[in-house]
PDB file of C-alpha atoms and ligand atoms in Angstrom:
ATOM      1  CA  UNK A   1     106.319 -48.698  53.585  1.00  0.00           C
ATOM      2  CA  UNK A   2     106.069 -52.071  51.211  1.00  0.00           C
ATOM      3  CA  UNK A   3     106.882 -51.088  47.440  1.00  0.00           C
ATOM      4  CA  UNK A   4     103.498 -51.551  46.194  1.00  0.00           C
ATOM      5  CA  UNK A   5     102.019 -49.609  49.038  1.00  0.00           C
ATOM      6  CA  UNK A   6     102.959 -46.439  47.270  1.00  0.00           C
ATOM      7  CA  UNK A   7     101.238 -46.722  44.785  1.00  0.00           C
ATOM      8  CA  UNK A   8      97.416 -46.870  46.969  1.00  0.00           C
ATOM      9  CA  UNK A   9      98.465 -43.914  48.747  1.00  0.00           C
ATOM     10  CA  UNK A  10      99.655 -41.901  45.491  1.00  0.00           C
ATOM     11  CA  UNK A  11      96.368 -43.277  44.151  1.00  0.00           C
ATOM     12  CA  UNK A  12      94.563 -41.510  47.017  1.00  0.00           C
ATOM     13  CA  UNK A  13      95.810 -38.271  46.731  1.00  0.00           C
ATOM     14  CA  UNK A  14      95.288 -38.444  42.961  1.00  0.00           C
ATOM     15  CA  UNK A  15      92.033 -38.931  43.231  1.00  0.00           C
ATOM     16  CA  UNK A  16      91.441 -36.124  46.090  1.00  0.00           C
ATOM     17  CA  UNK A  17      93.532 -33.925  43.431  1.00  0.00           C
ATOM     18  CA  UNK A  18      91.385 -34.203  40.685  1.00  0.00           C
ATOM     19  CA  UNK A  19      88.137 -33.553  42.565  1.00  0.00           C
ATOM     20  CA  UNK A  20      89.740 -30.590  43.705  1.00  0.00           C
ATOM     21  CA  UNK A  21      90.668 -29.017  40.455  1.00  0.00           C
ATOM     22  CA  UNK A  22      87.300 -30.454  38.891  1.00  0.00           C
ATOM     23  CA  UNK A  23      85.069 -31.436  41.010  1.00  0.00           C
ATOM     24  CA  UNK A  24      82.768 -33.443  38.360  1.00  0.00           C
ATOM     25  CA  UNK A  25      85.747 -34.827  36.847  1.00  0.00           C
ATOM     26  CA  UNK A  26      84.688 -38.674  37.944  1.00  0.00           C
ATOM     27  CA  UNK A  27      80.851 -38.171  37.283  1.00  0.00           C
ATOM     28  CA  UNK A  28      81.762 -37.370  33.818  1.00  0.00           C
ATOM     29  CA  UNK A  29      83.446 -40.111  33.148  1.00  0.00           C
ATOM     30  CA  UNK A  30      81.926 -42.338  34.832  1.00  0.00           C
ATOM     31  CA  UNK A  31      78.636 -42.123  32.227  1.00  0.00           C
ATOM     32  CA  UNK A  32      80.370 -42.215  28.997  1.00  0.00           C
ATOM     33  CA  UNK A  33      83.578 -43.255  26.930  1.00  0.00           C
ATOM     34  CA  UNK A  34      84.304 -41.664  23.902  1.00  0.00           C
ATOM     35  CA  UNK A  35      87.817 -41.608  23.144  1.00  0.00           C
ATOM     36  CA  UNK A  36      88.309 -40.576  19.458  1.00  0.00           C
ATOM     37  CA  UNK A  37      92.020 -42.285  19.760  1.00  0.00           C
ATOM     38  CA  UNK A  38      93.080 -46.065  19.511  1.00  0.00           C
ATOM     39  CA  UNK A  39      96.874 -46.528  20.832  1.00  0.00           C
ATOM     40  CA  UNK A  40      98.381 -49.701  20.115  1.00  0.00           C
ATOM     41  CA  UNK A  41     101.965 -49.332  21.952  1.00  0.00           C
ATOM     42  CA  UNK A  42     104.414 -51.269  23.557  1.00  0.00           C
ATOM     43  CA  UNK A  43     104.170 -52.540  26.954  1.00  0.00           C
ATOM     44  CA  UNK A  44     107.622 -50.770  27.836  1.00  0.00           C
ATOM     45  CA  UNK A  45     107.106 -48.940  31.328  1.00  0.00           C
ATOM     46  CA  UNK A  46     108.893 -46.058  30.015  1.00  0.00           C
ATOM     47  CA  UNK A  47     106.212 -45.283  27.326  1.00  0.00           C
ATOM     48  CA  UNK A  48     102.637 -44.070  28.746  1.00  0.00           C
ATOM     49  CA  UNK A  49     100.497 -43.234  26.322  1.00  0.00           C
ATOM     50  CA  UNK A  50      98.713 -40.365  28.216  1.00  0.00           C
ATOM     51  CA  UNK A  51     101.477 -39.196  30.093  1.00  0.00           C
ATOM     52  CA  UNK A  52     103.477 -38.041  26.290  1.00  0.00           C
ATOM     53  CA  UNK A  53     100.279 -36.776  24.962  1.00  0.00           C
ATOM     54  CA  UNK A  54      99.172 -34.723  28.132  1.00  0.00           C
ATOM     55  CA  UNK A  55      96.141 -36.327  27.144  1.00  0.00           C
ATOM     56  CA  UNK A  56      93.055 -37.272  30.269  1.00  0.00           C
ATOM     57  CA  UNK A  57      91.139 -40.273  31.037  1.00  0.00           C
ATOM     58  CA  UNK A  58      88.419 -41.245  28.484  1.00  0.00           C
ATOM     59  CA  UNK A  59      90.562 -40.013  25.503  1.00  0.00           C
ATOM     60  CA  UNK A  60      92.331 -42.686  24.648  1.00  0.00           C
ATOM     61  CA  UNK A  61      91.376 -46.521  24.342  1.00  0.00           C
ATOM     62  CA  UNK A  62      94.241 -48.183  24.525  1.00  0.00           C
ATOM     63  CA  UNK A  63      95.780 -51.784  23.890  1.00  0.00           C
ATOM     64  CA  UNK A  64      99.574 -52.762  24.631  1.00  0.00           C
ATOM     65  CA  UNK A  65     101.847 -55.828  23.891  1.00  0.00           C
ATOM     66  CA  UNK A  66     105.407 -56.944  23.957  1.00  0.00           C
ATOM     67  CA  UNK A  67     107.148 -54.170  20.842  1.00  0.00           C
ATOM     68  CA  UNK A  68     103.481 -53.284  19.704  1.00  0.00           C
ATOM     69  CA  UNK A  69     102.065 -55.653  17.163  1.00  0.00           C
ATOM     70  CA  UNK A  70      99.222 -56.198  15.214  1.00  0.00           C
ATOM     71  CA  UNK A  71      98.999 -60.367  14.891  1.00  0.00           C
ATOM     72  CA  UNK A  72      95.854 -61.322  13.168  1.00  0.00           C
ATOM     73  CA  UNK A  73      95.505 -64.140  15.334  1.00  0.00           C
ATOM     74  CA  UNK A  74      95.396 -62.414  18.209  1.00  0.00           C
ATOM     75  CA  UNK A  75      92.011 -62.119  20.301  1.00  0.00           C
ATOM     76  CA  UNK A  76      92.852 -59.761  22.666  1.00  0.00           C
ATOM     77  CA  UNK A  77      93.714 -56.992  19.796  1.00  0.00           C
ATOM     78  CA  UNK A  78      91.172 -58.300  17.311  1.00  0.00           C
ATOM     79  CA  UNK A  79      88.222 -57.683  20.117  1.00  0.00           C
ATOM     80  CA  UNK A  80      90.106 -54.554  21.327  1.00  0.00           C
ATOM     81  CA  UNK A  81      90.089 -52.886  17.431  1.00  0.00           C
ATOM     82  CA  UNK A  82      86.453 -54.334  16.858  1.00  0.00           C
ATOM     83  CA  UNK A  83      85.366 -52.742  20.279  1.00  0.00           C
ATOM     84  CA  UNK A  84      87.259 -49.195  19.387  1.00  0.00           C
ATOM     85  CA  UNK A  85      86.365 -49.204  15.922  1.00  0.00           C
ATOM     86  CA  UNK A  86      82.639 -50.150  16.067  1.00  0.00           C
ATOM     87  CA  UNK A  87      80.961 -48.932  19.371  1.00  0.00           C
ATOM     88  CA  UNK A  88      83.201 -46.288  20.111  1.00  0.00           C
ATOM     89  CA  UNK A  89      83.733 -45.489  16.460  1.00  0.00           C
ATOM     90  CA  UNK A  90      87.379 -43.991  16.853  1.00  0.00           C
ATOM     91  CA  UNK A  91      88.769 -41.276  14.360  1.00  0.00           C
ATOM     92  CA  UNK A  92      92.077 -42.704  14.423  1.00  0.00           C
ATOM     93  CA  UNK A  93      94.094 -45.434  15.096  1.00  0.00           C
ATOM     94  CA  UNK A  94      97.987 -45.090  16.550  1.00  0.00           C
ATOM     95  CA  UNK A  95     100.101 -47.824  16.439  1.00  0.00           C
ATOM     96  CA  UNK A  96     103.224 -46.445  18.370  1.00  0.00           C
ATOM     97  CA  UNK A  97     106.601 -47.787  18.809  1.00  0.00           C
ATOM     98  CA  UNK A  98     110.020 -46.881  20.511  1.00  0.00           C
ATOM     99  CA  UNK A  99     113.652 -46.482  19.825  1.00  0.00           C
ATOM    100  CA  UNK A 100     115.779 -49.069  21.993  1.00  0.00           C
ATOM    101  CA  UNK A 101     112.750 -51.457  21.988  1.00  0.00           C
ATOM    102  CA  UNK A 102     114.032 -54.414  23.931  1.00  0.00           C
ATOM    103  CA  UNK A 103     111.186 -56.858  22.224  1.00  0.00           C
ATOM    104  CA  UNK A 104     112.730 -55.664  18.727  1.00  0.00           C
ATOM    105  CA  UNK A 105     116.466 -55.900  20.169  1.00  0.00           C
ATOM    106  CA  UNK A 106     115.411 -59.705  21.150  1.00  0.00           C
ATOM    107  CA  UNK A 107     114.375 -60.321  17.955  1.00  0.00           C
ATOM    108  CA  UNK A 108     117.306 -59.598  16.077  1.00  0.00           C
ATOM    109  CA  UNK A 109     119.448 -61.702  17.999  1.00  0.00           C
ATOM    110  CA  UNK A 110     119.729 -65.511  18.176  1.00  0.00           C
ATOM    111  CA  UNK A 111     118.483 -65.710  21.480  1.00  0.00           C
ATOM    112  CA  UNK A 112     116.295 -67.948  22.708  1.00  0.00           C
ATOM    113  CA  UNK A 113     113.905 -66.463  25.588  1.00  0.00           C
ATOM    114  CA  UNK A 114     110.984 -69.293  25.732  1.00  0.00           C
ATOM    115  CA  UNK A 115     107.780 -68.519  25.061  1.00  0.00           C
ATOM    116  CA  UNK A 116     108.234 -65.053  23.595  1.00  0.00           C
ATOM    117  CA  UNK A 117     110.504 -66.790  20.678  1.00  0.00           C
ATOM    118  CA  UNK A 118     106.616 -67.152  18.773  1.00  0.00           C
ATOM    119  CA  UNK A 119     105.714 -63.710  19.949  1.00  0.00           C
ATOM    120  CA  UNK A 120     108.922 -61.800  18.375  1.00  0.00           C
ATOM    121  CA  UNK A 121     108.776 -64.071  15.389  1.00  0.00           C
ATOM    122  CA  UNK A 122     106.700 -61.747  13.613  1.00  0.00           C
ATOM    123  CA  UNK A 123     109.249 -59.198  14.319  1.00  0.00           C
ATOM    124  CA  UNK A 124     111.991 -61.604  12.832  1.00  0.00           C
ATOM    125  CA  UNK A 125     110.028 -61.841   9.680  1.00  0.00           C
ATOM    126  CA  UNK A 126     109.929 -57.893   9.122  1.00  0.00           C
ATOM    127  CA  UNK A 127     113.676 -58.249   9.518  1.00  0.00           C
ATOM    128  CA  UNK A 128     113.868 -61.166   6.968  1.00  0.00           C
ATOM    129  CA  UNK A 129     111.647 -58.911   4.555  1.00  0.00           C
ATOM    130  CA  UNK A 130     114.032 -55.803   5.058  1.00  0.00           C
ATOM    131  CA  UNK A 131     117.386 -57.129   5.684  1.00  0.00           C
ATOM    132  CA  UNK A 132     118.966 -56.092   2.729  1.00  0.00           C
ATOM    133  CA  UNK A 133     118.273 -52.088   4.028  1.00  0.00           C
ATOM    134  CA  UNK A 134     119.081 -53.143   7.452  1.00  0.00           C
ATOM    135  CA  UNK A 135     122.000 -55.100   7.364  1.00  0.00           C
ATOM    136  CA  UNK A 136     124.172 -52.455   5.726  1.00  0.00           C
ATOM    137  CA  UNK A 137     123.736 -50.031   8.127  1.00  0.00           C
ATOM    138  CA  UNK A 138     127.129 -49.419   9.940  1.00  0.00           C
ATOM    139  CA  UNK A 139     125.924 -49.865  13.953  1.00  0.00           C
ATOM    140  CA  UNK A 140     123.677 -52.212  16.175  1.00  0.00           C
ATOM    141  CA  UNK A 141     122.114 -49.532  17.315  1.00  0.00           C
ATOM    142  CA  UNK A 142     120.863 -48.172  13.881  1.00  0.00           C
ATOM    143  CA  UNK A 143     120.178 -51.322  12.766  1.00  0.00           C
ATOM    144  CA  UNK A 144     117.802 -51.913  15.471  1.00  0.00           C
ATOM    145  CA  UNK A 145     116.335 -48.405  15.434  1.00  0.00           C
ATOM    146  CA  UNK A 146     115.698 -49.118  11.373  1.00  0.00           C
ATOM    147  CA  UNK A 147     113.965 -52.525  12.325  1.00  0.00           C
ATOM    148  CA  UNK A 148     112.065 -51.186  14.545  1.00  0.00           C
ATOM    149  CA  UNK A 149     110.632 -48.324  12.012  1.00  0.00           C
ATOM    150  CA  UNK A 150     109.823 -50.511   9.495  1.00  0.00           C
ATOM    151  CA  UNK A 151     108.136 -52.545  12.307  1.00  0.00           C
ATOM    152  CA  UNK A 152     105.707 -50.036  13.117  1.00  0.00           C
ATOM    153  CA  UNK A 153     104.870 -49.321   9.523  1.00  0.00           C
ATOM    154  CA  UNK A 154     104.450 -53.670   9.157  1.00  0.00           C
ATOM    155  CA  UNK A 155     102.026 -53.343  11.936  1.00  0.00           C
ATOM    156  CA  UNK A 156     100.437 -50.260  10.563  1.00  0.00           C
ATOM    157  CA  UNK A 157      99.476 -52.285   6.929  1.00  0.00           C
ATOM    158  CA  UNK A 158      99.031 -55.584   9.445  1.00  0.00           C
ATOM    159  CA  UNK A 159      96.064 -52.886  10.165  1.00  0.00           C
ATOM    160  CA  UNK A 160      94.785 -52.350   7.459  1.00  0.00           C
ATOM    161  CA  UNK A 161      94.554 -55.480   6.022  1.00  0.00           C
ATOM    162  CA  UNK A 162      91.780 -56.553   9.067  1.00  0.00           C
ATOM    163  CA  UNK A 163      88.456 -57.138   8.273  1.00  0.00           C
ATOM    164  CA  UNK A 164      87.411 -54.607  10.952  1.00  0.00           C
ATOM    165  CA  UNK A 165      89.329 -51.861   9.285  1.00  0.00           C
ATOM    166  CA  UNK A 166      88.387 -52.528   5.991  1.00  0.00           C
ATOM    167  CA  UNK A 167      84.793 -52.972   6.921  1.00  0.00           C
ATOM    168  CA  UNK A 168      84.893 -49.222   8.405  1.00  0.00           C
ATOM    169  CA  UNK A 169      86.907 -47.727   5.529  1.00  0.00           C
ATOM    170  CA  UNK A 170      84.258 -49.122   3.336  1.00  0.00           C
ATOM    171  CA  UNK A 171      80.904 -48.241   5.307  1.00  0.00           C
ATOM    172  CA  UNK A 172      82.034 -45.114   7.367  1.00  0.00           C
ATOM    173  CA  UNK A 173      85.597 -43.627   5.926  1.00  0.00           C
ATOM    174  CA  UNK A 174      87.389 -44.310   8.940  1.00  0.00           C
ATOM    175  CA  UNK A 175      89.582 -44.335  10.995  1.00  0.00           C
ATOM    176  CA  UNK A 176      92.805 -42.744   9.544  1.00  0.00           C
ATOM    177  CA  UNK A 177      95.945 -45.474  10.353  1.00  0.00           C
ATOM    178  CA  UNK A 178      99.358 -43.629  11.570  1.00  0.00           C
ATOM    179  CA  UNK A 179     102.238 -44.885  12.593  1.00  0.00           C
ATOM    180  CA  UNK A 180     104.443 -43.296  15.010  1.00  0.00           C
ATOM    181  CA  UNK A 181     107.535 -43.903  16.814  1.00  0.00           C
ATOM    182  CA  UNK A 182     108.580 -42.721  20.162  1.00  0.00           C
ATOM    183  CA  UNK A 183     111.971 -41.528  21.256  1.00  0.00           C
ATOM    184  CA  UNK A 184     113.411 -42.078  25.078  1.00  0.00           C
ATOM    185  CA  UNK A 185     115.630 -39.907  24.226  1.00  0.00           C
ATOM    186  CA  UNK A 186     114.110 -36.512  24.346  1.00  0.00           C
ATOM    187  CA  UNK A 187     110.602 -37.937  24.846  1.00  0.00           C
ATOM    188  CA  UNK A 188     109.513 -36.868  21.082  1.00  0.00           C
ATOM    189  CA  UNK A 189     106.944 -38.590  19.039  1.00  0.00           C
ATOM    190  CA  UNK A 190     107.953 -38.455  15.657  1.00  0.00           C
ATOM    191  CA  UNK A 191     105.434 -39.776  12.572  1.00  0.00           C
ATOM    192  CA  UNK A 192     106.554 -42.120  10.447  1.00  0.00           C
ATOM    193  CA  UNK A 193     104.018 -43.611   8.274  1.00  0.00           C
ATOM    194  CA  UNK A 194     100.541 -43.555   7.751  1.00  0.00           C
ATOM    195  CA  UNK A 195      97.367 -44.604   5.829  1.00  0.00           C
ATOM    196  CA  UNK A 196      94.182 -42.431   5.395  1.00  0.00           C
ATOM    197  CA  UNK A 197      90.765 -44.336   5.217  1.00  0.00           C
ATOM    198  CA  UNK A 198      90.908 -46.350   2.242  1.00  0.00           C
ATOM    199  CA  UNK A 199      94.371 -46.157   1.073  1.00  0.00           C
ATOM    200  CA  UNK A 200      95.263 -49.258  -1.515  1.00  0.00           C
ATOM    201  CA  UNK A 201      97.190 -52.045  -0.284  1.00  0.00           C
ATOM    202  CA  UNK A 202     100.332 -53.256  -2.359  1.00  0.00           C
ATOM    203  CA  UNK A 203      98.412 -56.760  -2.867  1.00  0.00           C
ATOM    204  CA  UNK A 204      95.298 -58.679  -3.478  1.00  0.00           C
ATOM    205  CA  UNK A 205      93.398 -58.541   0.096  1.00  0.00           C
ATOM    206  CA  UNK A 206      89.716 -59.886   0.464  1.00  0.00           C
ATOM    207  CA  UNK A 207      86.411 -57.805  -0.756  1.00  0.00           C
ATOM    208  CA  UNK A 208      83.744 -56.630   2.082  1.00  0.00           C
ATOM    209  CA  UNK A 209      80.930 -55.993  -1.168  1.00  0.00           C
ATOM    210  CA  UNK A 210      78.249 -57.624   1.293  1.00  0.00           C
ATOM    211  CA  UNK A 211      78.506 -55.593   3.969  1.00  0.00           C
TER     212      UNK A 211
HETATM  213 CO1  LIG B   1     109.324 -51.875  23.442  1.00  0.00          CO
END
């Protein structure tokens, strides 16, 4: 059987599964979406979103890039948060990292990998803006598991700067911002930062008064 074969068949009997345990578990969901999650994770293979949260279709929207980021000039997020926070009004917003994130590990070397070099500079500047706590830690290992903590917190206030999120905070007190960070390990999540609706930001960001 070709590689990719496997994956129809499994497909198959996962379907035929789930009608057996439930048998309107596709009509359901085939009607309506209202996940009261966003997940913004990494693309790594080894991190599914609803496989670690024993969570089902329809509960979580979800978005993924190269060591989870949130670039405000990126489309495909921007219309992903406006979708998931306006018409499907989400309660909360995850951004979720990893320890041993290769995107972060790129970044903190002087490797050059082509196109993703403008990708994981964003990750290079979270570095410049906390090298003094990372640099004196005593392995590479730490110092890329620090990098990418304070990452996921960057991307967490990256957040809540948007116009979409501010907009919401402001009309409709939502959603609540967390950041959390994911270990291969033992397959933990473990928080690590995170902003209720309408939390402050350490500088001067722009008003929504007209909304
Ligand atoms: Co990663």
């Amino acid at each position: 059987m070709k590689h990719y074969e496997r994956l129809l068949l499994e497909n198959k009997s996962w379907a035929k599964v789930k009608v057996q345990e439930d048998p309107q578990f596709f009509e359901r969901l085939v009607n309506i979406q209202r996940p009261d999650f966003l997940w913004i994770g990494c693309s790594d293979s080894r991190v599914p979103p609803d496989q670690i949260t024993q969570t089902q279709p329809g509960e979580i929207f979800i978005h993924r890039n190269v060591a989870n980021l949130v670039v405000h000039t990126d489309l495909n997020m921007l219309s992903v948060l406006q979708y998931a926070v306006e018409v499907l009004e989400v309660k909360h917003v995850i951004v979720c990292g990893h320890y041993g994130c290769g995107g972060v590990k790129a970044a903190m070397s002087r490797h050059s990998f082509g196109i993703i070099n403008k990708w994981l500079r964003n990750i290079k500047d979270v570095y410049r803006l906390n090298a003094q706590e990372i640099d004196v830690l005593p392995t590479e290992e730490e110092r890329v598991n620090r990098l990418i903590e304070l990452n996921i917190k960057h991307q967490v206030l990256n957040l809540a700067e948007t116009s979409i999120i501010q907009a919401s905070w402001k009309k409709f007190n939502r959603p609540y911002l967390h950041g959390w960070v994911y270990d291969l390990h033992d397959g933990l999540l473990k928080p690590i930062s995170e902003m209720p609706p309408n939390t402050p930001l350490p500088y001067p960001i722009y008003q929504f008064d007209n909304l």
